[in-house]
PDB file of C-alpha atoms in Angstrom:
ATOM      1  CA  MET A   1     144.226  80.702  19.540  1.00 89.00           C
ATOM      2  CA  ALA A   2     141.981  80.738  22.624  1.00 94.00           C
ATOM      3  CA  LYS A   3     138.452  82.100  22.289  1.00 94.00           C
ATOM      4  CA  GLN A   4     135.874  83.219  24.841  1.00 93.00           C
ATOM      5  CA  GLN A   5     132.234  82.356  24.406  1.00 93.00           C
ATOM      6  CA  TRP A   6     129.989  85.423  24.749  1.00 93.00           C
ATOM      7  CA  LYS A   7     126.235  85.728  24.932  1.00 93.00           C
ATOM      8  CA  PRO A   8     124.476  86.233  21.568  1.00 92.00           C
ATOM      9  CA  THR A   9     124.875  89.789  20.289  1.00 91.00           C
ATOM     10  CA  THR A  10     124.994  91.771  17.036  1.00 89.00           C
ATOM     11  CA  LEU A  11     128.735  91.600  16.437  1.00 89.00           C
ATOM     12  CA  LEU A  12     128.588  91.292  12.656  1.00 92.00           C
ATOM     13  CA  ASN A  13     131.136  93.931  11.596  1.00 93.00           C
ATOM     14  CA  PRO A  14     131.948  96.025   9.652  1.00 95.00           C
ATOM     15  CA  VAL A  15     128.631  97.314   8.347  1.00 96.00           C
ATOM     16  CA  PRO A  16     127.756 100.176   6.006  1.00 95.00           C
ATOM     17  CA  ALA A  17     127.129 103.585   7.529  1.00 96.00           C
ATOM     18  CA  VAL A  18     124.500 105.214   5.337  1.00 98.00           C
ATOM     19  CA  MET A  19     122.380 108.309   5.668  1.00 98.00           C
ATOM     20  CA  VAL A  20     118.749 107.557   4.892  1.00 98.00           C
ATOM     21  CA  SER A  21     116.725 110.550   3.789  1.00 98.00           C
ATOM     22  CA  CYS A  22     112.984 110.422   4.240  1.00 98.00           C
ATOM     23  CA  ALA A  23     109.978 112.716   4.545  1.00 96.00           C
ATOM     24  CA  GLY A  24     106.587 112.687   6.160  1.00 90.00           C
ATOM     25  CA  THR A  25     103.309 113.055   4.341  1.00 89.00           C
ATOM     26  CA  ASP A  26     103.612 116.792   5.083  1.00 90.00           C
ATOM     27  CA  GLY A  27     106.792 116.867   2.977  1.00 90.00           C
ATOM     28  CA  LYS A  28     109.116 117.816   5.854  1.00 93.00           C
ATOM     29  CA  PRO A  29     112.437 116.059   5.132  1.00 96.00           C
ATOM     30  CA  ASN A  30     114.655 114.244   7.610  1.00 98.00           C
ATOM     31  CA  ILE A  31     117.835 112.169   7.699  1.00 98.00           C
ATOM     32  CA  ILE A  32     118.643 109.147   9.860  1.00 98.00           C
ATOM     33  CA  THR A  33     121.993 107.377   9.951  1.00 98.00           C
ATOM     34  CA  VAL A  34     121.625 103.612   9.666  1.00 97.00           C
ATOM     35  CA  ALA A  35     124.278 100.943  10.088  1.00 96.00           C
ATOM     36  CA  TRP A  36     121.882  98.022   9.773  1.00 96.00           C
ATOM     37  CA  ALA A  37     121.406  98.093   6.016  1.00 97.00           C
ATOM     38  CA  GLY A  38     122.077  95.488   3.398  1.00 97.00           C
ATOM     39  CA  THR A  39     121.470  94.140  -0.079  1.00 97.00           C
ATOM     40  CA  ILE A  40     118.874  91.366  -0.103  1.00 98.00           C
ATOM     41  CA  ASN A  41     117.996  90.706  -3.763  1.00 98.00           C
ATOM     42  CA  SER A  42     119.349  91.463  -7.221  1.00 98.00           C
ATOM     43  CA  ALA A  43     116.357  91.031  -9.564  1.00 98.00           C
ATOM     44  CA  PRO A  44     114.523  93.183  -8.734  1.00 98.00           C
ATOM     45  CA  PRO A  45     117.218  95.103  -6.864  1.00 98.00           C
ATOM     46  CA  MET A  46     116.235  95.251  -3.203  1.00 98.00           C
ATOM     47  CA  LEU A  47     117.740  96.277   0.105  1.00 98.00           C
ATOM     48  CA  SER A  48     116.720  96.465   3.725  1.00 98.00           C
ATOM     49  CA  ILE A  49     117.168  98.921   6.568  1.00 98.00           C
ATOM     50  CA  SER A  50     116.333  98.258  10.205  1.00 98.00           C
ATOM     51  CA  VAL A  51     115.037 101.124  12.357  1.00 98.00           C
ATOM     52  CA  ARG A  52     113.850 101.331  15.970  1.00 97.00           C
ATOM     53  CA  LYS A  53     110.172 102.232  16.355  1.00 97.00           C
ATOM     54  CA  GLU A  54     111.067 105.072  18.743  1.00 96.00           C
ATOM     55  CA  ARG A  55     113.065 106.886  16.083  1.00 96.00           C
ATOM     56  CA  TYR A  56     111.410 109.913  14.479  1.00 96.00           C
ATOM     57  CA  SER A  57     112.308 108.674  10.987  1.00 97.00           C
ATOM     58  CA  TYR A  58     110.650 105.307  11.581  1.00 97.00           C
ATOM     59  CA  HIS A  59     107.178 106.850  11.394  1.00 96.00           C
ATOM     60  CA  LEU A  60     108.082 108.969   8.347  1.00 97.00           C
ATOM     61  CA  ILE A  61     109.275 105.907   6.429  1.00 98.00           C
ATOM     62  CA  LYS A  62     106.294 103.845   7.552  1.00 97.00           C
ATOM     63  CA  GLU A  63     103.796 106.542   6.489  1.00 96.00           C
ATOM     64  CA  LYS A  64     105.396 107.531   3.178  1.00 96.00           C
ATOM     65  CA  GLY A  65     106.681 104.114   2.126  1.00 97.00           C
ATOM     66  CA  GLN A  66     109.729 105.669   0.479  1.00 98.00           C
ATOM     67  CA  PHE A  67     113.296 106.573   1.406  1.00 98.00           C
ATOM     68  CA  VAL A  68     116.694 107.215  -0.170  1.00 98.00           C
ATOM     69  CA  VAL A  69     119.880 105.459   0.920  1.00 98.00           C
ATOM     70  CA  ASN A  70     122.739 107.948   0.537  1.00 98.00           C
ATOM     71  CA  LEU A  71     126.229 106.432   0.601  1.00 98.00           C
ATOM     72  CA  THR A  72     128.648 108.159   2.940  1.00 98.00           C
ATOM     73  CA  THR A  73     132.250 109.236   2.484  1.00 98.00           C
ATOM     74  CA  GLU A  74     135.216 110.426   4.500  1.00 97.00           C
ATOM     75  CA  LYS A  75     134.125 114.008   3.795  1.00 97.00           C
ATOM     76  CA  LEU A  76     130.654 113.223   5.163  1.00 98.00           C
ATOM     77  CA  VAL A  77     131.699 111.394   8.343  1.00 98.00           C
ATOM     78  CA  LYS A  78     130.842 114.294  10.673  1.00 98.00           C
ATOM     79  CA  ALA A  79     127.414 114.784   9.091  1.00 98.00           C
ATOM     80  CA  THR A  80     126.868 111.018   9.163  1.00 98.00           C
ATOM     81  CA  ASP A  81     127.511 110.884  12.895  1.00 98.00           C
ATOM     82  CA  PHE A  82     125.472 114.037  13.563  1.00 98.00           C
ATOM     83  CA  CYS A  83     122.424 112.635  11.750  1.00 97.00           C
ATOM     84  CA  GLY A  84     122.704 109.483  13.859  1.00 96.00           C
ATOM     85  CA  VAL A  85     122.771 111.162  17.265  1.00 96.00           C
ATOM     86  CA  LYS A  86     120.395 114.107  16.791  1.00 95.00           C
ATOM     87  CA  SER A  87     116.638 113.884  16.242  1.00 95.00           C
ATOM     88  CA  GLY A  88     114.839 115.476  13.316  1.00 94.00           C
ATOM     89  CA  LYS A  89     111.939 116.041  15.677  1.00 92.00           C
ATOM     90  CA  ASP A  90     113.944 118.933  17.143  1.00 85.00           C
ATOM     91  CA  MET A  91     115.618 120.400  14.052  1.00 95.00           C
ATOM     92  CA  ASP A  92     116.081 120.462  10.292  1.00 96.00           C
ATOM     93  CA  LYS A  93     118.977 118.021   9.956  1.00 97.00           C
ATOM     94  CA  PHE A  94     119.731 119.046   6.367  1.00 98.00           C
ATOM     95  CA  GLN A  95     120.374 122.597   7.520  1.00 97.00           C
ATOM     96  CA  ALA A  96     122.059 121.668  10.817  1.00 97.00           C
ATOM     97  CA  ALA A  97     124.469 119.218   9.142  1.00 97.00           C
ATOM     98  CA  GLY A  98     125.205 121.515   6.188  1.00 98.00           C
ATOM     99  CA  LEU A  99     123.659 119.128   3.667  1.00 98.00           C
ATOM    100  CA  THR A 100     121.666 119.977   0.556  1.00 98.00           C
ATOM    101  CA  PRO A 101     118.328 118.336  -0.245  1.00 98.00           C
ATOM    102  CA  GLU A 102     118.124 117.371  -3.917  1.00 98.00           C
ATOM    103  CA  LYS A 103     115.018 116.261  -5.825  1.00 98.00           C
ATOM    104  CA  ALA A 104     114.923 112.530  -6.473  1.00 98.00           C
ATOM    105  CA  SER A 105     113.894 111.174  -9.860  1.00 97.00           C
ATOM    106  CA  MET A 106     111.413 108.442  -8.840  1.00 98.00           C
ATOM    107  CA  VAL A 107     110.436 108.989  -5.199  1.00 98.00           C
ATOM    108  CA  ASP A 108     108.912 111.925  -3.367  1.00 97.00           C
ATOM    109  CA  VAL A 109     111.758 112.103  -0.841  1.00 97.00           C
ATOM    110  CA  PRO A 110     114.879 114.264  -1.143  1.00 98.00           C
ATOM    111  CA  MET A 111     118.323 112.858  -1.811  1.00 98.00           C
ATOM    112  CA  ILE A 112     121.480 114.239  -0.200  1.00 98.00           C
ATOM    113  CA  LYS A 113     123.333 116.172  -2.914  1.00 98.00           C
ATOM    114  CA  GLU A 114     126.741 115.735  -1.225  1.00 98.00           C
ATOM    115  CA  SER A 115     126.438 111.942  -1.310  1.00 98.00           C
ATOM    116  CA  PRO A 116     128.126 110.427  -4.394  1.00 98.00           C
ATOM    117  CA  ILE A 117     125.517 107.673  -4.791  1.00 98.00           C
ATOM    118  CA  ASN A 118     121.821 107.783  -3.916  1.00 98.00           C
ATOM    119  CA  LEU A 119     119.562 104.718  -4.016  1.00 98.00           C
ATOM    120  CA  GLU A 120     115.895 105.650  -4.335  1.00 98.00           C
ATOM    121  CA  CYS A 121     113.731 103.047  -2.589  1.00 98.00           C
ATOM    122  CA  VAL A 122     110.063 102.079  -2.322  1.00 98.00           C
ATOM    123  CA  VAL A 123     109.032  99.984   0.686  1.00 98.00           C
ATOM    124  CA  LYS A 124     107.558  96.597  -0.230  1.00 98.00           C
ATOM    125  CA  ASN A 125     107.276  95.060   3.232  1.00 98.00           C
ATOM    126  CA  ARG A 126     107.914  95.745   6.900  1.00 98.00           C
ATOM    127  CA  LEU A 127     108.931  93.031   9.335  1.00 98.00           C
ATOM    128  CA  GLU A 128     108.489  93.538  13.078  1.00 97.00           C
ATOM    129  CA  LEU A 129     111.523  91.843  14.598  1.00 97.00           C
ATOM    130  CA  GLY A 130     111.731  93.057  18.211  1.00 95.00           C
ATOM    131  CA  SER A 131     113.949  96.037  18.965  1.00 96.00           C
ATOM    132  CA  HIS A 132     113.872  97.055  15.282  1.00 97.00           C
ATOM    133  CA  ASP A 133     111.528  96.807  12.320  1.00 98.00           C
ATOM    134  CA  MET A 134     113.056  95.901   8.979  1.00 98.00           C
ATOM    135  CA  PHE A 135     111.894  97.835   5.928  1.00 98.00           C
ATOM    136  CA  ILE A 136     112.320  95.764   2.784  1.00 98.00           C
ATOM    137  CA  ALA A 137     112.462  98.002  -0.249  1.00 98.00           C
ATOM    138  CA  GLU A 138     112.929  97.889  -4.003  1.00 98.00           C
ATOM    139  CA  VAL A 139     115.588 100.165  -5.469  1.00 98.00           C
ATOM    140  CA  VAL A 140     113.721 102.082  -8.188  1.00 98.00           C
ATOM    141  CA  ALA A 141     116.523 104.458  -9.250  1.00 98.00           C
ATOM    142  CA  VAL A 142     120.244 104.965  -8.663  1.00 98.00           C
ATOM    143  CA  ASN A 143     121.962 108.347  -8.978  1.00 98.00           C
ATOM    144  CA  VAL A 144     125.745 108.323  -9.470  1.00 98.00           C
ATOM    145  CA  ASP A 145     128.109 111.303  -9.334  1.00 98.00           C
ATOM    146  CA  GLU A 146     129.764 111.552 -12.770  1.00 97.00           C
ATOM    147  CA  SER A 147     133.166 112.124 -11.130  1.00 97.00           C
ATOM    148  CA  LEU A 148     133.130 108.405 -10.194  1.00 97.00           C
ATOM    149  CA  LEU A 149     132.964 107.297 -13.839  1.00 97.00           C
ATOM    150  CA  ASN A 150     136.033 106.683 -15.981  1.00 96.00           C
ATOM    151  CA  GLU A 151     136.304 107.657 -19.657  1.00 96.00           C
ATOM    152  CA  ARG A 152     134.440 104.458 -20.673  1.00 96.00           C
ATOM    153  CA  GLY A 153     131.592 105.127 -18.207  1.00 95.00           C
ATOM    154  CA  LYS A 154     132.681 102.394 -15.766  1.00 96.00           C
ATOM    155  CA  LEU A 155     131.913 103.069 -12.114  1.00 97.00           C
ATOM    156  CA  CYS A 156     135.141 103.489 -10.086  1.00 95.00           C
ATOM    157  CA  LEU A 157     133.687 103.302  -6.589  1.00 94.00           C
ATOM    158  CA  GLU A 158     137.148 103.400  -5.026  1.00 94.00           C
ATOM    159  CA  LYS A 159     137.264 107.114  -5.933  1.00 95.00           C
ATOM    160  CA  ALA A 160     134.348 107.877  -3.594  1.00 96.00           C
ATOM    161  CA  GLY A 161     136.218 107.516  -0.284  1.00 96.00           C
ATOM    162  CA  LEU A 162     133.421 105.415   1.225  1.00 97.00           C
ATOM    163  CA  ILE A 163     133.290 104.665   4.940  1.00 97.00           C
ATOM    164  CA  CYS A 164     131.946 101.847   7.098  1.00 97.00           C
ATOM    165  CA  TYR A 165     131.027 101.425  10.758  1.00 97.00           C
ATOM    166  CA  SER A 166     132.710  98.860  12.980  1.00 96.00           C
ATOM    167  CA  HIS A 167     132.114  98.358  16.707  1.00 93.00           C
ATOM    168  CA  GLY A 168     131.261 101.990  17.476  1.00 94.00           C
ATOM    169  CA  GLU A 169     133.746 103.654  15.107  1.00 96.00           C
ATOM    170  CA  TYR A 170     133.732 104.952  11.535  1.00 97.00           C
ATOM    171  CA  TRP A 171     136.467 103.590   9.260  1.00 96.00           C
ATOM    172  CA  SER A 172     137.686 104.508   5.793  1.00 95.00           C
ATOM    173  CA  LEU A 173     138.084 101.933   3.037  1.00 92.00           C
ATOM    174  CA  LYS A 174     141.560 102.629   1.720  1.00 86.00           C
ATOM    175  CA  LYS A 175     143.029  99.537   0.093  1.00 87.00           C
ATOM    176  CA  SER A 176     141.735  96.785  -2.168  1.00 86.00           C
ATOM    177  CA  LEU A 177     142.800  93.319  -1.029  1.00 87.00           C
ATOM    178  CA  GLY A 178     141.516  91.439  -4.061  1.00 86.00           C
ATOM    179  CA  TYR A 179     138.595  91.192  -6.457  1.00 85.00           C
ATOM    180  CA  PHE A 180     135.705  88.743  -6.633  1.00 86.00           C
ATOM    181  CA  GLY A 181     137.092  85.395  -7.777  1.00 89.00           C
ATOM    182  CA  HIS A 182     140.774  86.312  -7.350  1.00 83.00           C
ATOM    183  CA  SER A 183     141.420  83.268  -5.160  1.00 87.00           C
ATOM    184  CA  VAL A 184     140.682  80.815  -7.955  1.00 87.00           C
ATOM    185  CA  THR A 185     141.571  82.607 -11.180  1.00 77.00           C
ATOM    186  CA  ARG A 186     144.192  84.932 -12.516  1.00 67.00           C
ATOM    187  CA  ARG A 187     142.689  88.128 -13.843  1.00 57.00           C
ATOM    188  CA  LYS A 188     143.164  88.391 -17.578  1.00 58.00           C
ATOM    189  CA  LYS A 189     143.485  91.814 -19.110  1.00 53.00           C
ATOM    190  CA  LEU A 190     140.567  92.314 -21.414  1.00 50.00           C
ATOM    191  CA  LYS A 191     140.774  94.544 -24.462  1.00 48.00           C
ATOM    192  CA  ARG A 192     138.193  96.885 -22.979  1.00 49.00           C
ATOM    193  CA  ASP A 193     140.341  97.284 -19.822  1.00 52.00           C
ATOM    194  CA  VAL A 194     143.361  98.480 -21.787  1.00 48.00           C
ATOM    195  CA  LYS A 195     143.397 102.225 -22.374  1.00 49.00           C
ATOM    196  CA  LYS A 196     144.139 102.957 -26.010  1.00 44.00           C
TER     197      LYS A 196
END
């Protein structure tokens, strides 16, 4: 297979498409869609988001030091795109996108009620990288829609209809291709996995 060599670029794909809710010190809420987000630590649980300094939400997150990462779904794809192309400087994005602000449990920033999973975050550090600044944050609470839990309380994330972003387009995640470790072991049915 022949390959072309291109100049360095950000071609790591796919990436998550998440709506990040935030608020200024005046309490006015906003939403920004972020594709540059990722898990960076497990104990304590931490993640990062990268935001351009010119973005309205950048200053809200910097001032408040808190935000909520709201996972997005097929049903939320239009709102996800809208919150990424419109500025909260000019409008109330919750109202314009038909989304409902919901009180968070640990941070003073609203969650998006329509999102099935909300990760409440407190900023621990900010790295100036060039075009973007990276906010490194600790996840201080997770809110999960009960419809995603099975009868044993196990999270069935495949029920959420999550989406990702790849090279300028939103994609659904429809089919599992394997589980962690499937290449080296055969999955054994455990007693707790068998419905009685």
